[in-house]
Every structure is written in C-alpha cells, then in structure tokens.
JSON list of C-alpha atoms and ligand atoms in Angstrom, two decimals:
[
{"chain": "A", "resi": 834, "resn": "MET", "atom": "CA", "xyz": [40.23, 8.94, 33.40]},
{"chain": "A", "resi": 835, "resn": "HIS", "atom": "CA", "xyz": [37.65, 8.83, 36.16]},
{"chain": "A", "resi": 836, "resn": "ILE", "atom": "CA", "xyz": [34.19, 7.66, 35.24]},
{"chain": "A", "resi": 837, "resn": "ASP", "atom": "CA", "xyz": [31.45, 7.90, 37.81]},
{"chain": "A", "resi": 838, "resn": "ARG", "atom": "CA", "xyz": [29.98, 4.56, 38.91]},
{"chain": "A", "resi": 839, "resn": "PHE", "atom": "CA", "xyz": [26.47, 5.40, 37.66]},
{"chain": "A", "resi": 840, "resn": "GLU", "atom": "CA", "xyz": [27.84, 6.87, 34.48]},
{"chain": "A", "resi": 841, "resn": "ARG", "atom": "CA", "xyz": [29.68, 3.63, 33.85]},
{"chain": "A", "resi": 842, "resn": "SER", "atom": "CA", "xyz": [26.56, 1.53, 34.45]},
{"chain": "A", "resi": 843, "resn": "TRP", "atom": "CA", "xyz": [24.60, 3.61, 31.99]},
{"chain": "A", "resi": 844, "resn": "LEU", "atom": "CA", "xyz": [27.36, 3.36, 29.41]},
{"chain": "A", "resi": 845, "resn": "ILE", "atom": "CA", "xyz": [27.24, -0.43, 29.71]},
{"chain": "A", "resi": 846, "resn": "VAL", "atom": "CA", "xyz": [23.44, -0.58, 29.51]},
{"chain": "A", "resi": 847, "resn": "VAL", "atom": "CA", "xyz": [23.34, 1.74, 26.49]},
{"chain": "A", "resi": 848, "resn": "SER", "atom": "CA", "xyz": [26.06, -0.25, 24.75]},
{"chain": "A", "resi": 849, "resn": "ILE", "atom": "CA", "xyz": [24.16, -3.50, 25.26]},
{"chain": "A", "resi": 850, "resn": "VAL", "atom": "CA", "xyz": [20.89, -2.00, 24.00]},
{"chain": "A", "resi": 851, "resn": "LEU", "atom": "CA", "xyz": [22.55, -0.47, 20.93]},
{"chain": "A", "resi": 852, "resn": "THR", "atom": "CA", "xyz": [24.27, -3.78, 20.18]},
{"chain": "A", "resi": 853, "resn": "MET", "atom": "CA", "xyz": [20.93, -5.59, 20.41]},
{"chain": "A", "resi": 854, "resn": "PHE", "atom": "CA", "xyz": [19.30, -3.07, 18.06]},
{"chain": "A", "resi": 855, "resn": "PHE", "atom": "CA", "xyz": [22.11, -3.40, 15.57]},
{"chain": "A", "resi": 856, "resn": "ALA", "atom": "CA", "xyz": [21.94, -7.21, 15.76]},
{"chain": "A", "resi": 857, "resn": "ALA", "atom": "CA", "xyz": [18.18, -7.07, 15.13]},
{"chain": "A", "resi": 858, "resn": "LEU", "atom": "CA", "xyz": [18.74, -4.79, 12.14]},
{"chain": "A", "resi": 859, "resn": "LEU", "atom": "CA", "xyz": [21.36, -7.15, 10.72]},
{"chain": "A", "resi": 860, "resn": "ALA", "atom": "CA", "xyz": [19.19, -10.21, 11.33]},
{"chain": "A", "resi": 861, "resn": "GLY", "atom": "CA", "xyz": [16.26, -8.51, 9.59]},
{"chain": "A", "resi": 862, "resn": "ALA", "atom": "CA", "xyz": [18.34, -7.57, 6.57]},
{"chain": "A", "resi": 863, "resn": "VAL", "atom": "CA", "xyz": [20.36, -10.77, 6.24]},
{"chain": "A", "resi": 864, "resn": "ILE", "atom": "CA", "xyz": [18.10, -13.55, 7.54]},
{"chain": "A", "resi": 865, "resn": "TYR", "atom": "CA", "xyz": [14.61, -12.19, 6.79]},
{"chain": "A", "resi": 866, "resn": "SER", "atom": "CA", "xyz": [15.53, -10.11, 3.73]},
{"chain": "A", "resi": 867, "resn": "VAL", "atom": "CA", "xyz": [13.66, -7.06, 4.99]},
{"chain": "A", "resi": 868, "resn": "ARG", "atom": "CA", "xyz": [14.08, -4.20, 2.53]},
{"chain": "A", "resi": 869, "resn": "LEU", "atom": "CA", "xyz": [12.79, -0.67, 2.62]},
{"chain": "A", "resi": 870, "resn": "PRO", "atom": "CA", "xyz": [10.22, 0.06, -0.09]},
{"chain": "A", "resi": 871, "resn": "SER", "atom": "CA", "xyz": [11.85, 1.63, -3.11]},
{"chain": "A", "resi": 872, "resn": "PRO", "atom": "CA", "xyz": [10.27, 3.04, -6.26]},
{"chain": "A", "resi": 873, "resn": "ALA", "atom": "CA", "xyz": [9.56, 0.48, -8.98]},
{"chain": "A", "resi": 874, "resn": "GLY", "atom": "CA", "xyz": [10.36, 3.03, -11.65]},
{"chain": "A", "resi": 875, "resn": "THR", "atom": "CA", "xyz": [10.13, 6.70, -12.48]},
{"chain": "A", "resi": 876, "resn": "TYR", "atom": "CA", "xyz": [8.01, 8.84, -14.77]},
{"chain": "A", "resi": 877, "resn": "ASN", "atom": "CA", "xyz": [7.49, 12.46, -15.65]},
{"chain": "A", "resi": 878, "resn": "PRO", "atom": "CA", "xyz": [4.27, 13.50, -13.85]},
{"chain": "A", "resi": 879, "resn": "LEU", "atom": "CA", "xyz": [3.57, 16.03, -16.63]},
{"chain": "A", "resi": 880, "resn": "ARG", "atom": "CA", "xyz": [3.65, 13.22, -19.19]},
{"chain": "A", "resi": 881, "resn": "LEU", "atom": "CA", "xyz": [1.73, 10.52, -17.38]},
{"chain": "A", "resi": 882, "resn": "ASN", "atom": "CA", "xyz": [-0.44, 10.10, -20.48]},
{"chain": "A", "resi": 883, "resn": "GLU", "atom": "CA", "xyz": [2.54, 8.77, -22.39]},
{"chain": "A", "resi": 884, "resn": "THR", "atom": "CA", "xyz": [3.13, 5.96, -19.88]},
{"chain": "A", "resi": 885, "resn": "GLU", "atom": "CA", "xyz": [1.43, 2.70, -18.93]},
{"chain": "A", "resi": 886, "resn": "PHE", "atom": "CA", "xyz": [-0.71, 4.84, -16.61]},
{"chain": "A", "resi": 887, "resn": "ALA", "atom": "CA", "xyz": [-2.54, 6.37, -19.58]},
{"chain": "A", "resi": 888, "resn": "SER", "atom": "CA", "xyz": [-5.08, 3.55, -19.23]},
{"chain": "A", "resi": 889, "resn": "PRO", "atom": "CA", "xyz": [-5.26, 2.56, -15.57]},
{"chain": "A", "resi": 890, "resn": "GLY", "atom": "CA", "xyz": [-7.08, -0.54, -14.43]},
{"chain": "A", "resi": 891, "resn": "LEU", "atom": "CA", "xyz": [-6.87, -4.20, -13.52]},
{"chain": "A", "resi": 892, "resn": "ARG", "atom": "CA", "xyz": [-5.20, -6.66, -15.88]},
{"chain": "A", "resi": 893, "resn": "LEU", "atom": "CA", "xyz": [-4.98, -10.43, -15.55]},
{"chain": "A", "resi": 894, "resn": "ILE", "atom": "CA", "xyz": [-1.35, -11.44, -15.99]},
{"chain": "A", "resi": 895, "resn": "GLY", "atom": "CA", "xyz": [-1.50, -15.18, -15.29]},
{"chain": "A", "resi": 896, "resn": "GLU", "atom": "CA", "xyz": [-1.11, -17.46, -12.32]},
{"chain": "A", "resi": 897, "resn": "THR", "atom": "CA", "xyz": [1.20, -17.42, -9.33]},
{"chain": "A", "resi": 898, "resn": "ASP", "atom": "CA", "xyz": [3.36, -20.43, -8.40]},
{"chain": "A", "resi": 899, "resn": "THR", "atom": "CA", "xyz": [0.70, -21.37, -5.87]},
{"chain": "A", "resi": 900, "resn": "GLY", "atom": "CA", "xyz": [-2.07, -21.32, -8.46]},
{"chain": "A", "resi": 901, "resn": "ARG", "atom": "CA", "xyz": [-3.67, -17.99, -7.57]},
{"chain": "A", "resi": 902, "resn": "PRO", "atom": "CA", "xyz": [-4.89, -15.74, -10.37]},
{"chain": "A", "resi": 903, "resn": "TYR", "atom": "CA", "xyz": [-2.35, -12.96, -10.65]},
{"chain": "A", "resi": 904, "resn": "TYR", "atom": "CA", "xyz": [-3.28, -9.41, -11.59]},
{"chain": "A", "resi": 905, "resn": "GLU", "atom": "CA", "xyz": [-1.63, -6.05, -12.01]},
{"chain": "A", "resi": 906, "resn": "ALA", "atom": "CA", "xyz": [-3.57, -2.91, -11.17]},
{"chain": "A", "resi": 907, "resn": "HIS", "atom": "CA", "xyz": [-2.44, 0.48, -12.41]},
{"chain": "A", "resi": 908, "resn": "ILE", "atom": "CA", "xyz": [-3.86, 3.34, -10.38]},
{"chain": "A", "resi": 909, "resn": "VAL", "atom": "CA", "xyz": [-3.49, 7.07, -10.87]},
{"chain": "A", "resi": 910, "resn": "ALA", "atom": "CA", "xyz": [-3.71, 9.17, -7.70]},
{"chain": "A", "resi": 911, "resn": "ARG", "atom": "CA", "xyz": [-4.61, 12.82, -8.07]},
{"chain": "A", "resi": 912, "resn": "ARG", "atom": "CA", "xyz": [-6.41, 15.52, -6.14]},
{"chain": "A", "resi": 913, "resn": "TRP", "atom": "CA", "xyz": [-8.87, 14.14, -5.09]},
{"chain": "A", "resi": 914, "resn": "ASN", "atom": "CA", "xyz": [-9.59, 10.72, -6.45]},
{"chain": "A", "resi": 915, "resn": "PHE", "atom": "CA", "xyz": [-8.09, 7.43, -7.48]},
{"chain": "A", "resi": 916, "resn": "ASP", "atom": "CA", "xyz": [-8.45, 6.57, -11.15]},
{"chain": "A", "resi": 917, "resn": "ALA", "atom": "CA", "xyz": [-8.67, 2.79, -11.39]},
{"chain": "A", "resi": 918, "resn": "GLY", "atom": "CA", "xyz": [-10.00, 2.82, -14.93]},
{"chain": "A", "resi": 919, "resn": "THR", "atom": "CA", "xyz": [-13.48, 1.74, -13.88]},
{"chain": "A", "resi": 920, "resn": "THR", "atom": "CA", "xyz": [-16.76, 3.52, -14.50]},
{"chain": "A", "resi": 921, "resn": "GLU", "atom": "CA", "xyz": [-18.74, 1.64, -11.84]},
{"chain": "A", "resi": 922, "resn": "THR", "atom": "CA", "xyz": [-19.39, 3.56, -8.63]},
{"chain": "A", "resi": 923, "resn": "LEU", "atom": "CA", "xyz": [-20.76, 2.71, -5.22]},
{"chain": "A", "resi": 924, "resn": "GLU", "atom": "CA", "xyz": [-21.90, 5.51, -2.92]},
{"chain": "A", "resi": 925, "resn": "GLY", "atom": "CA", "xyz": [-20.37, 7.84, -5.48]},
{"chain": "A", "resi": 926, "resn": "LYS", "atom": "CA", "xyz": [-16.92, 6.27, -5.34]},
{"chain": "A", "resi": 927, "resn": "PRO", "atom": "CA", "xyz": [-15.16, 4.18, -8.00]},
{"chain": "A", "resi": 928, "resn": "VAL", "atom": "CA", "xyz": [-15.19, 0.42, -7.59]},
{"chain": "A", "resi": 929, "resn": "MET", "atom": "CA", "xyz": [-12.50, -2.07, -8.49]},
{"chain": "A", "resi": 930, "resn": "ARG", "atom": "CA", "xyz": [-13.51, -5.74, -8.43]},
{"chain": "A", "resi": 931, "resn": "VAL", "atom": "CA", "xyz": [-11.18, -8.67, -7.87]},
{"chain": "A", "resi": 932, "resn": "PRO", "atom": "CA", "xyz": [-12.06, -12.36, -7.46]},
{"chain": "A", "resi": 933, "resn": "VAL", "atom": "CA", "xyz": [-11.48, -14.00, -4.11]},
{"chain": "A", "resi": 934, "resn": "GLY", "atom": "CA", "xyz": [-8.08, -15.70, -3.91]},
{"chain": "A", "resi": 935, "resn": "ALA", "atom": "CA", "xyz": [-6.43, -13.28, -6.30]},
{"chain": "A", "resi": 936, "resn": "GLU", "atom": "CA", "xyz": [-2.98, -11.83, -5.84]},
{"chain": "A", "resi": 937, "resn": "VAL", "atom": "CA", "xyz": [-2.74, -8.28, -7.09]},
{"chain": "A", "resi": 938, "resn": "THR", "atom": "CA", "xyz": [0.32, -6.12, -7.60]},
{"chain": "A", "resi": 939, "resn": "PHE", "atom": "CA", "xyz": [-0.66, -2.47, -7.36]},
{"chain": "A", "resi": 940, "resn": "LEU", "atom": "CA", "xyz": [1.30, 0.14, -9.27]},
{"chain": "A", "resi": 941, "resn": "ILE", "atom": "CA", "xyz": [0.41, 3.65, -8.22]},
{"chain": "A", "resi": 942, "resn": "ALA", "atom": "CA", "xyz": [1.44, 6.92, -9.83]},
{"chain": "A", "resi": 943, "resn": "ALA", "atom": "CA", "xyz": [0.71, 10.32, -8.33]},
{"chain": "A", "resi": 944, "resn": "GLU", "atom": "CA", "xyz": [-0.11, 12.94, -10.92]},
{"chain": "A", "resi": 945, "resn": "ASP", "atom": "CA", "xyz": [0.18, 16.12, -8.88]},
{"chain": "A", "resi": 946, "resn": "ILE", "atom": "CA", "xyz": [1.33, 15.94, -5.27]},
{"chain": "A", "resi": 947, "resn": "THR", "atom": "CA", "xyz": [2.13, 13.21, -2.75]},
{"chain": "A", "resi": 948, "resn": "HIS", "atom": "CA", "xyz": [-0.76, 10.93, -1.85]},
{"chain": "A", "resi": 949, "resn": "GLY", "atom": "CA", "xyz": [-1.15, 7.76, 0.17]},
{"chain": "A", "resi": 950, "resn": "PHE", "atom": "CA", "xyz": [-2.67, 4.42, -0.79]},
{"chain": "A", "resi": 951, "resn": "MET", "atom": "CA", "xyz": [-3.85, 1.86, 1.72]},
{"chain": "A", "resi": 952, "resn": "ILE", "atom": "CA", "xyz": [-6.39, -0.94, 1.57]},
{"chain": "A", "resi": 953, "resn": "GLU", "atom": "CA", "xyz": [-8.49, -1.51, 4.62]},
{"chain": "A", "resi": 954, "resn": "ARG", "atom": "CA", "xyz": [-7.77, -4.84, 6.38]},
{"chain": "A", "resi": 955, "resn": "HIS", "atom": "CA", "xyz": [-5.01, -5.81, 3.99]},
{"chain": "A", "resi": 956, "resn": "ASN", "atom": "CA", "xyz": [-1.27, -5.71, 4.18]},
{"chain": "A", "resi": 957, "resn": "LEU", "atom": "CA", "xyz": [-0.88, -2.86, 1.71]},
{"chain": "A", "resi": 958, "resn": "ASN", "atom": "CA", "xyz": [0.10, 0.69, 2.52]},
{"chain": "A", "resi": 959, "resn": "VAL", "atom": "CA", "xyz": [2.33, 2.87, 0.36]},
{"chain": "A", "resi": 960, "resn": "MET", "atom": "CA", "xyz": [3.10, 6.48, -0.37]},
{"chain": "A", "resi": 961, "resn": "ALA", "atom": "CA", "xyz": [2.58, 7.72, -3.93]},
{"chain": "A", "resi": 962, "resn": "ILE", "atom": "CA", "xyz": [5.22, 10.33, -4.64]},
{"chain": "A", "resi": 963, "resn": "PRO", "atom": "CA", "xyz": [5.05, 12.23, -7.95]},
{"chain": "A", "resi": 964, "resn": "GLY", "atom": "CA", "xyz": [7.63, 10.80, -10.34]},
{"chain": "A", "resi": 965, "resn": "GLN", "atom": "CA", "xyz": [8.08, 7.50, -8.50]},
{"chain": "A", "resi": 966, "resn": "ILE", "atom": "CA", "xyz": [6.00, 4.40, -9.17]},
{"chain": "A", "resi": 967, "resn": "ALA", "atom": "CA", "xyz": [4.83, 2.82, -5.93]},
{"chain": "A", "resi": 968, "resn": "ARG", "atom": "CA", "xyz": [4.56, -0.95, -6.19]},
{"chain": "A", "resi": 969, "resn": "GLN", "atom": "CA", "xyz": [3.19, -3.43, -3.65]},
{"chain": "A", "resi": 970, "resn": "SER", "atom": "CA", "xyz": [1.35, -6.75, -3.76]},
{"chain": "A", "resi": 971, "resn": "THR", "atom": "CA", "xyz": [-1.29, -8.34, -1.60]},
{"chain": "A", "resi": 972, "resn": "THR", "atom": "CA", "xyz": [-3.75, -11.22, -1.71]},
{"chain": "A", "resi": 973, "resn": "PHE", "atom": "CA", "xyz": [-7.50, -11.11, -1.28]},
{"chain": "A", "resi": 974, "resn": "ASP", "atom": "CA", "xyz": [-8.87, -14.09, 0.60]},
{"chain": "A", "resi": 975, "resn": "ARG", "atom": "CA", "xyz": [-12.01, -12.72, 2.22]},
{"chain": "A", "resi": 976, "resn": "PRO", "atom": "CA", "xyz": [-14.97, -11.59, 0.12]},
{"chain": "A", "resi": 977, "resn": "GLY", "atom": "CA", "xyz": [-16.22, -8.16, 1.04]},
{"chain": "A", "resi": 978, "resn": "ARG", "atom": "CA", "xyz": [-16.09, -4.47, 0.40]},
{"chain": "A", "resi": 979, "resn": "TYR", "atom": "CA", "xyz": [-12.96, -2.68, 1.45]},
{"chain": "A", "resi": 980, "resn": "ALA", "atom": "CA", "xyz": [-12.21, 1.02, 1.46]},
{"chain": "A", "resi": 981, "resn": "VAL", "atom": "CA", "xyz": [-9.06, 2.19, -0.30]},
{"chain": "A", "resi": 982, "resn": "LEU", "atom": "CA", "xyz": [-7.90, 5.40, 1.30]},
{"chain": "A", "resi": 983, "resn": "CYS", "atom": "CA", "xyz": [-5.51, 8.25, 0.67]},
{"chain": "A", "resi": 984, "resn": "HIS", "atom": "CA", "xyz": [-3.77, 8.51, 4.02]},
{"chain": "A", "resi": 985, "resn": "GLU", "atom": "CA", "xyz": [-1.52, 11.45, 3.26]},
{"chain": "A", "resi": 986, "resn": "TYR", "atom": "CA", "xyz": [-3.03, 14.88, 3.75]},
{"chain": "A", "resi": 987, "resn": "CYS", "atom": "CA", "xyz": [-3.27, 16.34, 0.24]},
{"chain": "A", "resi": 988, "resn": "GLY", "atom": "CA", "xyz": [-5.42, 19.44, 0.58]},
{"chain": "A", "resi": 989, "resn": "ALA", "atom": "CA", "xyz": [-9.04, 20.51, 0.85]},
{"chain": "A", "resi": 990, "resn": "GLY", "atom": "CA", "xyz": [-10.51, 17.33, -0.64]},
{"chain": "A", "resi": 991, "resn": "HIS", "atom": "CA", "xyz": [-8.26, 14.82, 1.10]},
{"chain": "A", "resi": 992, "resn": "GLN", "atom": "CA", "xyz": [-11.09, 13.25, 3.10]},
{"chain": "A", "resi": 993, "resn": "ASP", "atom": "CA", "xyz": [-13.00, 12.54, -0.13]},
{"chain": "A", "resi": 994, "resn": "MET", "atom": "CA", "xyz": [-10.11, 10.76, -1.78]},
{"chain": "A", "resi": 995, "resn": "TRP", "atom": "CA", "xyz": [-11.00, 7.09, -1.57]},
{"chain": "A", "resi": 996, "resn": "MET", "atom": "CA", "xyz": [-12.49, 4.23, -3.54]},
{"chain": "A", "resi": 997, "resn": "TRP", "atom": "CA", "xyz": [-13.85, 0.73, -3.07]},
{"chain": "A", "resi": 998, "resn": "LEU", "atom": "CA", "xyz": [-12.19, -2.58, -3.61]},
{"chain": "A", "resi": 999, "resn": "VAL", "atom": "CA", "xyz": [-14.74, -5.38, -3.85]},
{"chain": "A", "resi": 1000, "resn": "VAL", "atom": "CA", "xyz": [-13.52, -8.92, -3.37]},
{"chain": "A", "resi": 1001, "resn": "GLU", "atom": "CA", "xyz": [-16.01, -11.14, -5.12]},
{"chain": "A", "resi": 1002, "resn": "ASP", "atom": "CA", "xyz": [-16.90, -14.70, -4.40]},
{"chain": "A", "resi": 1003, "resn": "ASN", "atom": "CA", "xyz": [-17.37, -17.03, -7.37]},
{"chain": "A", "resi": 1004, "resn": "THR", "atom": "CA", "xyz": [-20.91, -15.81, -7.85]},
{"chain": "A", "resi": 1005, "resn": "PRO", "atom": "CA", "xyz": [-20.29, -12.40, -9.42]},
{"chain": "A", "resi": 1006, "resn": "THR", "atom": "CA", "xyz": [-23.68, -10.92, -8.51]},
{"chain": "A", "resi": 1007, "resn": "THR", "atom": "CA", "xyz": [-23.01, -11.13, -4.78]},
{"chain": "A", "resi": 1008, "resn": "THR", "atom": "CA", "xyz": [-21.57, -8.10, -3.12]},
{"chain": "A", "resi": 1009, "resn": "ALA", "atom": "CA", "xyz": [-20.93, -9.01, 0.48]},
{"chain": "A", "resi": 1010, "resn": "ASN", "atom": "CA", "xyz": [-21.57, -6.42, 3.10]},
{"chain": "A", "resi": 1011, "resn": "HIS", "atom": "CA", "xyz": [-18.82, -4.24, 4.40]},
{"chain": "A", "resi": 1012, "resn": "GLN", "atom": "CA", "xyz": [-17.10, -6.37, 6.99]},
{"chain": "A", "resi": 1013, "resn": "THR", "atom": "CA", "xyz": [-16.97, -5.03, 10.49]},
{"chain": "A", "resi": 1014, "resn": "ASP", "atom": "CA", "xyz": [-16.14, -8.21, 12.37]},
{"chain": "A", "resi": 1015, "resn": "ASP", "atom": "CA", "xyz": [-12.88, -10.01, 12.27]},
{"chain": "B", "resi": 1958, "resn": "LIG", "atom": "CU1", "xyz": [-4.67, 12.32, -1.59]},
{"chain": "B", "resi": 1958, "resn": "LIG", "atom": "CU2", "xyz": [-4.97, 12.73, 0.72]}
]
C-alpha cells in the first residue's frame, strides 16, 4: 500500500503524541493516584429532610493525623442560596466560620437542580447534582473572608447564590478584611 511521504510523517507524529498522552494518563492514575470525583453517596432530593442534610452546618469531628482540627460541613444548595445552618449574615449573605488551620470536608447536596460550589482562593470546586452527594476537602491556612460561589448557571437568581466563609484567627472577634493581595 502506498502512503504519501507527508502522510507517513503525520502518522508517526500523531502516534508519538497519542502514546505520550496515554503514558501521562497511566502515570497519573497509577503513580499519582489521580481519580475523577465521584459521588460520596446518593439521596432522594424530595426527601432531603430525612437525611443528614436536614440540619446542615459545621461539625467538629476530631483531629487529622497532622494535628489539624478536622470538621465536616453539610451544605444544602438550592435556588438561590446555600444553607449552611447558620443564622449570621454579612452583607445579607450567610456566614460560615472556621478557625485558621482547620481541615474541612464539605458535603453538598442539591435540593432542586444542578448547582456549583467553589471557595475563592482555595482548592475546592465541585458540582452539586441532585441525588448525588458532592464531597471534597480543603484546609484553611490564611485568615480572611472568602466568597463561596455557585458557578453553575441555575436560573434567574444564579448571581445571588453565594455565601461567606470566614477563616478566623485565634482571636474570634477579628474579621480580617477580604483579601485582594496574594
Ligand atoms: Cu446555583 Cu447558580
């Protein structure tokens, strides 16, 4: 079979590139244990009140291996707010407070439609799909005020769907200013 010279070169180049991609994929999965996010559990969105999400909020669980205080935070996402079980508000939005140094595992349940959940300046960004518990952990090492945003368009009030996460230093009365520098 005749293969044109240029055609052959491209075939070789494409093969090498694909092999590299596949090797990177394998290395990620085997060496670095990279896994796609998967739901931490399921629930019936019509019966959320019969689950652990009936009383959302922050709960101290204990300590991590490295001595950090370890919390779990249950959050309900619905059009158009996050229910974090708190009554405190700041600029009209709910506030969740965590101490500096804490590690928090967030468990998020969407009550109606798909929402997003991301914390500004932290390594936490998940989708909240009705029926599937989204679960992700992060640590809070810098005191400050961070916006928690719904990043999935969810209708007319999407842009109002956010809350505050305040990382507190040891002195609980201090609320550091919203950080703009890094
Ligand atoms: Cu919820 Cu956008």
